[in-house]
Coordinates of C-alpha atoms and ligand atoms in Angstrom, one line a residue:
Chain A
X232 CA 13.6 26.2 3.9
X233 CA 13.2 29.0 6.5
X234 CA 10.0 30.8 7.4
X235 CA 8.8 33.5 9.7
X236 CA 5.6 32.4 11.5
X237 CA 3.0 34.7 12.9
X238 CA 1.1 32.5 15.2
X239 CA -2.1 33.2 17.2
X240 CA -1.3 32.6 20.9
X241 CA -4.1 32.6 23.4
X242 CA -3.9 31.3 26.9
X243 CA -7.4 30.1 27.4
X244 CA -11.1 30.6 26.4
X245 CA -11.4 34.0 28.1
X246 CA -8.0 35.6 27.6
X247 CA -7.3 37.9 24.8
X248 CA -5.0 36.4 22.2
X249 CA -2.3 38.0 20.0
X250 CA 0.1 37.1 17.2
X251 CA 3.6 36.1 18.2
X252 CA 6.5 35.7 15.7
X253 CA 8.6 32.6 15.5
X254 CA 11.3 31.4 13.2
X255 CA 11.1 28.0 11.6
X256 CA 14.6 27.2 10.5
X257 CA 15.9 24.3 8.3
X258 CA 12.5 23.0 7.3
X259 CA 12.4 20.2 4.8
X260 CA 10.1 20.9 1.8
X261 CA 8.7 17.4 2.3
X262 CA 7.5 18.2 5.8
X263 CA 3.8 18.5 6.5
X264 CA 2.6 21.8 8.0
X265 CA 2.1 20.0 11.3
X266 CA 5.7 18.5 11.2
X267 CA 6.9 22.1 10.7
X268 CA 5.0 23.2 13.8
X269 CA 6.5 20.2 15.7
X270 CA 10.0 21.4 14.7
X271 CA 9.2 24.9 16.1
X272 CA 7.7 23.3 19.3
X273 CA 10.9 21.3 19.8
X274 CA 12.9 24.5 19.7
X275 CA 10.5 26.0 22.2
X276 CA 10.8 23.0 24.5
X277 CA 14.6 23.4 24.4
X278 CA 14.2 27.0 25.5
X279 CA 11.7 25.9 28.1
X280 CA 9.0 27.9 26.5
X281 CA 5.3 27.1 26.3
X282 CA 4.6 25.0 23.2
X283 CA 2.2 26.1 20.5
X284 CA -1.0 24.2 21.0
X285 CA -2.6 22.7 17.9
X286 CA -5.1 19.9 17.3
X287 CA -4.1 16.8 15.4
X288 CA -4.6 13.0 15.5
X289 CA -4.4 10.8 12.4
X290 CA -2.1 13.1 10.4
X291 CA -3.4 11.4 7.2
X292 CA -6.4 13.5 6.4
X293 CA -9.1 11.3 7.8
X294 CA -9.9 12.4 11.4
X295 CA -10.6 16.1 10.7
X296 CA -9.0 17.4 13.9
X297 CA -6.2 19.5 12.4
X298 CA -7.9 22.5 10.9
X299 CA -5.8 25.7 10.8
X300 CA -6.4 29.0 9.1
X301 CA -3.2 29.5 7.2
X302 CA -2.4 32.7 5.3
X303 CA -6.0 33.6 5.2
X304 CA -7.2 30.2 3.9
X305 CA -8.8 27.2 5.7
X306 CA -6.2 24.4 5.6
X307 CA -3.9 26.7 3.7
X308 CA -3.7 27.6 0.0
X309 CA -3.8 24.0 -1.5
X310 CA -7.1 22.6 -2.6
X311 CA -8.5 19.3 -1.4
X312 CA -6.0 18.8 1.5
X313 CA -6.2 19.0 5.3
X314 CA -3.5 20.9 7.2
X315 CA -1.7 17.6 8.1
X316 CA -1.5 16.8 4.3
X317 CA -0.3 20.2 3.3
X318 CA 3.5 20.1 2.5
X319 CA 5.9 23.0 3.1
X320 CA 7.0 22.9 -0.6
X321 CA 3.8 24.8 -1.4
X322 CA 5.2 27.8 0.4
X323 CA 7.8 30.2 -0.9
X324 CA 11.1 30.0 1.0
X325 CA 11.8 32.9 3.3
X326 CA 8.2 34.2 3.5
X327 CA 6.0 34.9 6.5
X328 CA 3.2 32.5 7.2
X329 CA 0.2 33.6 9.4
X330 CA -1.6 30.9 11.3
X331 CA -4.9 31.5 13.1
X332 CA -7.5 29.2 14.7
X333 CA -10.9 28.6 13.1
X334 CA -12.9 31.7 14.0
X335 CA -16.6 31.2 14.7
X336 CA -18.7 32.0 17.7
X337 CA -19.7 28.3 17.7
X338 CA -16.1 27.2 17.8
X339 CA -14.6 29.0 20.8
X340 CA -10.8 29.0 21.1
X341 CA -9.6 26.6 23.9
X342 CA -5.9 27.4 23.6
X343 CA -3.7 29.0 20.8
X344 CA -4.9 27.2 17.6
X345 CA -7.1 24.7 19.3
X346 CA -10.9 25.3 19.1
X347 CA -13.8 23.5 20.7
X348 CA -15.7 21.8 17.9
X349 CA -18.3 20.0 20.1
X350 CA -21.0 22.0 18.3
X351 CA -20.5 19.6 15.4
X352 CA -21.0 16.6 17.8
X353 CA -24.2 18.2 18.9
X354 CA -25.4 18.5 15.3
X355 CA -24.6 14.8 14.7
X356 CA -26.4 13.8 18.0
X357 CA -29.4 15.7 16.8
X358 CA -30.0 13.5 13.8
X359 CA -26.9 12.4 12.1
X360 CA -27.5 8.7 12.7
X361 CA -29.9 5.8 11.8
X362 CA -31.8 4.5 14.9
X363 CA -32.0 0.9 14.0
X364 CA -29.9 -2.0 15.3
X365 CA -27.6 -2.7 12.5
X366 CA -26.3 -6.0 13.8
X367 CA -23.6 -7.7 11.8
X368 CA -22.9 -6.9 8.2
X369 CA -25.9 -7.9 6.1
X370 CA -25.9 -10.1 3.0
X371 CA -24.5 -8.1 0.1
X372 CA -27.3 -6.7 -2.1
X373 CA -30.0 -7.7 0.3
X374 CA -31.1 -4.0 0.3
X375 CA -30.9 -2.8 -3.3
X376 CA -29.3 0.7 -3.7
X377 CA -28.8 2.2 -7.2
X378 CA -25.2 2.6 -8.0
X379 CA -25.5 6.4 -8.6
X380 CA -27.1 6.9 -5.2
X381 CA -24.4 4.7 -3.5
X382 CA -21.7 6.8 -5.2
X383 CA -23.2 10.1 -4.2
X384 CA -23.9 9.0 -0.6
X385 CA -20.2 7.8 -0.5
X386 CA -19.0 11.3 -1.7
X387 CA -21.1 12.9 1.0
X388 CA -19.8 10.5 3.6
X389 CA -16.3 11.6 2.8
X390 CA -16.9 14.6 5.2
X391 CA -14.5 14.4 8.1
X392 CA -16.2 17.1 10.1
X393 CA -13.1 19.3 10.2
X394 CA -15.1 22.5 10.3
X395 CA -13.3 24.2 7.4
X396 CA -16.7 25.0 5.8
X397 CA -17.9 27.1 8.8
X398 CA -14.4 28.5 9.3
X399 CA -14.2 29.7 5.7
X400 CA -17.8 30.9 5.3
X401 CA -18.2 34.6 5.7
X402 CA -21.4 33.8 7.7
X403 CA -19.7 31.0 9.6
X404 CA -22.3 28.6 8.3
X405 CA -21.6 24.9 8.4
X406 CA -24.2 24.0 5.8
X407 CA -21.7 21.9 3.8
X408 CA -21.0 19.7 6.8
X409 CA -24.7 19.5 7.7
X410 CA -25.8 18.8 4.1
X411 CA -23.2 16.1 3.7
X412 CA -24.6 14.3 6.7
X413 CA -28.2 14.8 5.6
X414 CA -27.4 13.7 2.0
X415 CA -25.5 10.6 3.1
X416 CA -28.6 9.2 4.8
X417 CA -31.3 10.7 2.5
X418 CA -29.8 8.8 -0.4
X419 CA -29.8 5.4 1.2
X420 CA -32.8 3.2 2.1
X421 CA -31.6 2.9 5.7
X422 CA -31.9 6.6 6.2
X423 CA -35.3 7.0 4.6
X424 CA -37.5 6.4 7.7
X425 CA -36.1 9.3 9.6
X426 CA -35.4 11.8 6.8
X427 CA -38.0 14.3 7.9
X428 CA -37.1 14.5 11.5
X429 CA -33.4 14.3 10.8
X430 CA -33.1 17.4 8.7
X431 CA -35.3 19.5 10.9
X432 CA -33.5 18.6 14.1
X433 CA -30.1 19.0 12.7
X434 CA -31.0 22.5 11.3
X435 CA -32.5 23.4 14.7
X436 CA -29.3 22.3 16.5
X437 CA -27.1 24.2 14.0
X438 CA -29.2 27.4 14.7
X439 CA -29.0 26.9 18.5
X440 CA -25.2 26.5 18.4
X441 CA -25.0 30.0 17.0
X442 CA -23.8 29.3 13.5
X443 CA -24.7 31.7 10.7
X444 CA -27.0 31.3 7.7
X445 CA -25.8 30.0 4.4
X446 CA -25.9 32.7 1.7
X447 CA -24.5 30.5 -1.0
X448 CA -21.1 32.1 -1.5
X449 CA -19.8 28.6 -2.0
X450 CA -16.5 29.4 -0.2
X451 CA -17.0 26.1 1.7
X452 CA -16.8 24.0 -1.5
X453 CA -13.5 25.6 -2.4
X454 CA -12.0 25.0 1.1
X455 CA -13.4 21.6 1.8
X456 CA -10.4 19.2 2.1
X457 CA -12.7 16.4 0.9
X458 CA -14.0 18.4 -2.1
X459 CA -17.6 18.0 -1.1
X460 CA -19.9 19.6 -3.5
X461 CA -22.6 22.3 -2.8
X462 CA -25.1 20.1 -4.6
X463 CA -25.5 18.5 -1.2
X464 CA -26.7 21.8 0.2
X465 CA -29.3 22.0 -2.6
X466 CA -30.4 18.5 -1.6
X467 CA -30.5 19.4 2.1
X468 CA -32.7 22.4 1.3
X469 CA -35.0 20.1 -0.7
X470 CA -35.1 17.7 2.3
X471 CA -36.0 20.6 4.6
X472 CA -38.8 21.9 2.3
X473 CA -40.2 18.4 1.9
X474 CA -40.1 17.8 5.7
X475 CA -42.0 21.1 6.3
X476 CA -44.5 21.0 3.5
X477 CA -45.0 17.6 1.9
Chain B
X142 CA -49.2 30.1 13.0
X143 CA -47.0 28.1 15.3
X144 CA -45.6 26.2 12.3
X145 CA -44.9 29.4 10.5
X146 CA -43.1 31.0 13.4
X147 CA -40.9 27.8 13.7
X148 CA -40.3 28.0 10.0
X149 CA -39.3 31.7 10.1
X150 CA -37.1 31.2 13.1
X151 CA -35.1 28.5 11.4
X152 CA -32.1 29.6 9.3
X153 CA -33.2 27.6 6.3
X154 CA -36.7 29.0 6.6
X155 CA -35.5 32.5 6.5
X156 CA -33.4 31.8 3.5
X157 CA -36.4 30.3 1.7
X158 CA -38.4 33.4 2.4
X159 CA -35.7 35.7 1.1
X160 CA -35.3 33.5 -1.9
X161 CA -39.1 33.2 -2.6
X162 CA -39.7 36.9 -2.2
X163 CA -36.7 37.7 -4.3
X164 CA -37.9 35.4 -7.2
X165 CA -41.4 37.0 -7.0
X166 CA -39.8 40.5 -7.1
X167 CA -37.8 39.5 -10.2
X168 CA -41.0 38.4 -11.9
X169 CA -42.5 41.8 -11.1
X170 CA -39.4 43.5 -12.6
X171 CA -40.0 41.7 -15.9
X172 CA -43.6 42.9 -16.1
X173 CA -42.6 46.4 -15.0
X174 CA -39.9 46.5 -17.7
X175 CA -42.3 45.3 -20.5
X176 CA -44.8 48.0 -19.6
X177 CA -42.2 50.7 -19.6
X178 CA -40.9 49.8 -23.0
X179 CA -43.9 51.6 -24.4
X180 CA -41.9 54.7 -23.8
X181 CA -39.9 54.0 -26.9
X182 CA -42.9 54.2 -29.2
X183 CA -42.5 57.1 -31.5
X184 CA -45.8 58.7 -30.7
X185 CA -44.6 61.6 -28.4
X186 CA -45.4 59.5 -25.4
X187 CA -49.1 59.0 -26.1
X188 CA -49.2 55.2 -25.5
X189 CA -47.0 55.5 -22.4
X190 CA -49.2 58.2 -21.0
X191 CA -52.4 56.1 -21.5
X192 CA -50.7 53.1 -20.0
X193 CA -49.6 55.1 -16.9
X194 CA -53.1 56.6 -16.6
X195 CA -55.2 53.4 -17.0
X196 CA -53.0 51.0 -15.0
X197 CA -53.8 52.5 -11.5
X198 CA -57.5 52.5 -12.3
X199 CA -57.6 48.7 -12.4
X200 CA -58.7 47.3 -9.1
X201 CA -56.6 44.1 -9.4
X202 CA -53.5 46.2 -10.0
X203 CA -54.1 48.1 -6.8
X204 CA -54.4 44.9 -4.9
X205 CA -51.3 43.5 -6.5
X206 CA -49.5 46.7 -5.5
X207 CA -50.2 46.1 -1.9
X208 CA -48.9 42.6 -2.2
X209 CA -45.8 44.0 -3.8
X210 CA -45.2 46.4 -0.9
X211 CA -45.5 43.4 1.5
X212 CA -43.0 41.4 -0.6
X213 CA -40.5 44.2 -0.5
X214 CA -40.9 44.6 3.2
X215 CA -40.6 40.9 3.9
X216 CA -37.6 40.5 1.6
X217 CA -35.7 43.5 3.1
X218 CA -36.5 42.8 6.8
X219 CA -35.7 39.1 6.6
X220 CA -32.5 39.7 4.6
X221 CA -31.4 42.4 7.1
X222 CA -32.1 40.1 10.0
X223 CA -30.0 37.3 8.5
X224 CA -27.2 39.8 7.9
X225 CA -27.2 40.8 11.6
X226 CA -27.3 37.1 12.7
X227 CA -24.4 36.3 10.3
X228 CA -22.3 39.2 11.6
X229 CA -22.8 37.8 15.1
X230 CA -21.9 34.2 14.1
X231 CA -18.3 35.0 13.3
X232 CA -17.3 36.5 16.7
X233 CA -13.7 37.7 16.4
X234 CA -12.8 38.4 12.9
X235 CA -9.8 36.8 11.1
X236 CA -6.8 39.0 10.9
X237 CA -6.2 37.8 7.4
X238 CA -8.8 36.2 5.3
X239 CA -8.4 35.9 1.5
X240 CA -12.1 35.9 0.6
X241 CA -11.4 36.7 -3.1
X242 CA -9.8 33.3 -3.6
X243 CA -12.8 31.4 -2.3
X244 CA -15.9 33.3 -3.3
X245 CA -17.2 35.9 -5.8
X246 CA -17.5 39.5 -4.8
X247 CA -21.2 39.6 -5.8
X248 CA -22.0 36.9 -3.3
X249 CA -20.3 38.9 -0.4
X250 CA -21.9 42.3 -1.1
X251 CA -25.6 41.4 -1.2
X252 CA -26.3 43.6 1.8
X253 CA -24.5 46.5 0.3
X254 CA -25.9 46.3 -3.2
X255 CA -29.3 45.6 -1.7
X256 CA -29.1 48.7 0.5
X257 CA -28.2 50.9 -2.4
X258 CA -30.9 49.5 -4.5
X259 CA -33.3 50.2 -1.6
X260 CA -32.2 53.8 -1.5
X261 CA -32.7 54.0 -5.2
X262 CA -36.2 52.5 -4.7
X263 CA -37.2 55.2 -2.3
X264 CA -36.1 58.0 -4.6
X265 CA -37.6 56.3 -7.6
X266 CA -41.0 55.8 -5.9
X267 CA -41.0 59.4 -4.8
X268 CA -40.2 60.6 -8.2
X269 CA -42.6 58.6 -10.3
X270 CA -45.1 56.7 -8.2
X271 CA -46.0 59.1 -5.4
X272 CA -45.9 62.0 -7.9
X273 CA -48.3 60.6 -10.3
X274 CA -50.6 59.1 -7.7
X275 CA -51.0 61.9 -5.2
X276 CA -49.7 65.1 -6.8
X277 CA -50.9 64.8 -10.3
X278 CA -52.8 67.9 -11.7
X279 CA -54.9 68.3 -14.8
X280 CA -53.1 67.4 -18.0
X281 CA -50.4 65.5 -16.1
X282 CA -48.1 63.6 -18.5
X283 CA -46.0 60.7 -17.1
X284 CA -44.0 60.8 -20.3
X285 CA -43.1 64.5 -19.7
X286 CA -42.1 63.7 -16.1
X287 CA -39.9 60.8 -17.2
X288 CA -38.3 62.9 -20.0
X289 CA -37.6 65.8 -17.6
X290 CA -36.2 63.5 -15.0
X291 CA -34.0 61.4 -17.2
X292 CA -32.7 64.4 -19.2
X293 CA -31.1 65.6 -15.9
X294 CA -27.6 64.0 -16.1
X295 CA -27.4 63.7 -12.3
X296 CA -30.6 61.7 -12.0
X297 CA -29.9 59.8 -15.2
X298 CA -26.5 58.7 -14.0
X299 CA -27.8 57.8 -10.5
X300 CA -30.5 55.6 -12.2
X301 CA -27.9 53.9 -14.4
X302 CA -25.5 53.2 -11.5
X303 CA -28.4 51.8 -9.5
X304 CA -29.3 49.5 -12.3
X305 CA -25.7 48.3 -12.5
X306 CA -25.8 47.5 -8.8
X307 CA -29.2 45.8 -9.2
X308 CA -27.5 43.6 -11.8
X309 CA -24.8 42.8 -9.2
X310 CA -27.5 41.9 -6.7
X311 CA -29.4 39.7 -9.1
X312 CA -26.3 38.0 -10.4
X313 CA -25.9 36.3 -7.0
X314 CA -29.5 36.5 -5.9
X315 CA -31.1 34.5 -8.7
X316 CA -28.8 31.5 -8.6
X317 CA -28.7 31.7 -4.8
X318 CA -32.5 31.5 -4.7
X319 CA -32.4 28.5 -7.0
X320 CA -29.9 26.8 -4.7
X321 CA -32.0 27.6 -1.6
X322 CA -35.0 26.0 -3.3
X323 CA -32.9 22.9 -4.0
X324 CA -33.3 23.1 -7.8
X325 CA -29.7 24.0 -8.6
X326 CA -28.7 20.3 -9.0
X327 CA -25.8 19.1 -11.2
X328 CA -28.0 18.8 -14.3
X329 CA -29.5 22.2 -14.0
X330 CA -26.6 24.4 -13.0
X331 CA -25.8 25.5 -16.6
X332 CA -29.5 26.0 -17.4
X333 CA -30.0 28.2 -14.3
X334 CA -26.9 30.2 -15.2
X335 CA -28.3 30.8 -18.7
X336 CA -31.7 32.1 -17.3
X337 CA -29.6 34.0 -14.8
X338 CA -28.0 36.0 -17.6
X339 CA -31.5 37.2 -18.7
X340 CA -32.2 38.1 -15.1
X341 CA -29.1 39.9 -14.1
X342 CA -28.0 41.3 -17.4
X343 CA -31.0 42.0 -19.6
X344 CA -33.4 43.3 -16.9
X345 CA -31.1 46.0 -15.6
X346 CA -29.9 46.8 -19.1
X347 CA -33.5 47.2 -20.2
X348 CA -34.2 49.6 -17.4
X349 CA -31.0 51.5 -17.9
X350 CA -31.7 51.9 -21.6
X351 CA -34.5 54.5 -20.7
X352 CA -32.4 57.2 -19.0
X353 CA -29.7 56.5 -21.6
X354 CA -32.2 57.1 -24.4
X355 CA -33.3 60.4 -22.9
X356 CA -29.8 61.5 -22.0
X357 CA -28.6 60.9 -25.5
X358 CA -31.6 62.0 -27.6
X359 CA -33.3 64.8 -25.7
Ligands
FES621 S1 -4.8 15.2 11.7 FE1 -6.4 13.9 11.1 S2 -7.1 15.0 9.4 FE2 -5.3 16.1 9.9

């Protein structure tokens, strides 16, 4: 397959970026989107040109570092996949593909398609943890957890913190991320002790980072590579209300 | 007070205020609509005129009216403030973003539909509320004013279009408020959507039926 790529190139945080066109030639339909970018970069290396910078690590959809905004969609047009899991067979041969970095004031561009997502780390540091010494793995079933709660907490814990929710949201709100973290702990006995303080501090940090406010468009749910549901946002709102008023 | 300022300053707090005021305003719309339906009584507007005359004489109603003004102001100012914050949160815009594939148009146009409904509200208040309260003369008939206003095709059409947009606004607004209050859980989504139909379809339709009635029959 052959593609024309329009890729956002930006030297550093402060410079003004622009789109530059590249040709991706002889691309196998089984290649992932990142492998296709690797192929383009190999050509650039041969020509001694500056490679296109993009973030990646696991390349199997578990680390959350590879978010790209492809043809106007976070992680491309396919549902429930990260950019590294997206295959080139989902694109029409000979077409033009536009690639942009996540755009959010809280995710400044570092270079080309790489953005600084430490805002998410700060949100986690504000409350996305349980402050007890966990020690070694406890005896199974020593803390009873209803199966339904365990399942839902597990669904929430599937969040890989890739930032697609904030990237796709018209308000640049990371509420799906934040709510997944809040849910994951609120549903389990271990997280119970700190549930009030957790939700308040995480929301406060989100606001300080300059993210927008959720207006329930649910674009995040459509774009989430882990298909996390907006019911977690409803739960997070409940947690917040309860922390403030009960 | 400190606690309230903290609450208002937080993003979720602002959302809760917009949602709560929105839900209260919806409940006002229901009452307003039921009262106005008197206009359809075939008595030459007698019942409607009495209703319009007696209502402002009740002290409780006057107090509720002030509360209503405050609700509107809080709803509008908070929503406008969040809109400004949200614009700023994006920074540089995407060059291509396929929003239609990920969200509904009603959810993305709340500021626009809300603004138009606000303009409608100002015109509407001037026409009916201010008129009857401060410029009424001897023998003033609310029914006659309504009839004259709605028989005017321009005003009638404006009113109907505004109600259409109000429906748009409520379609997203109602379920969004339920989500913000955390009651839109898996088990209740379909129930909320059902009540939502009453809210976004029947209320605006009920209001729009009045200008339609006068346009067609008078
Ligand atoms: S590279 Fe780890 S999720 Fe894509």
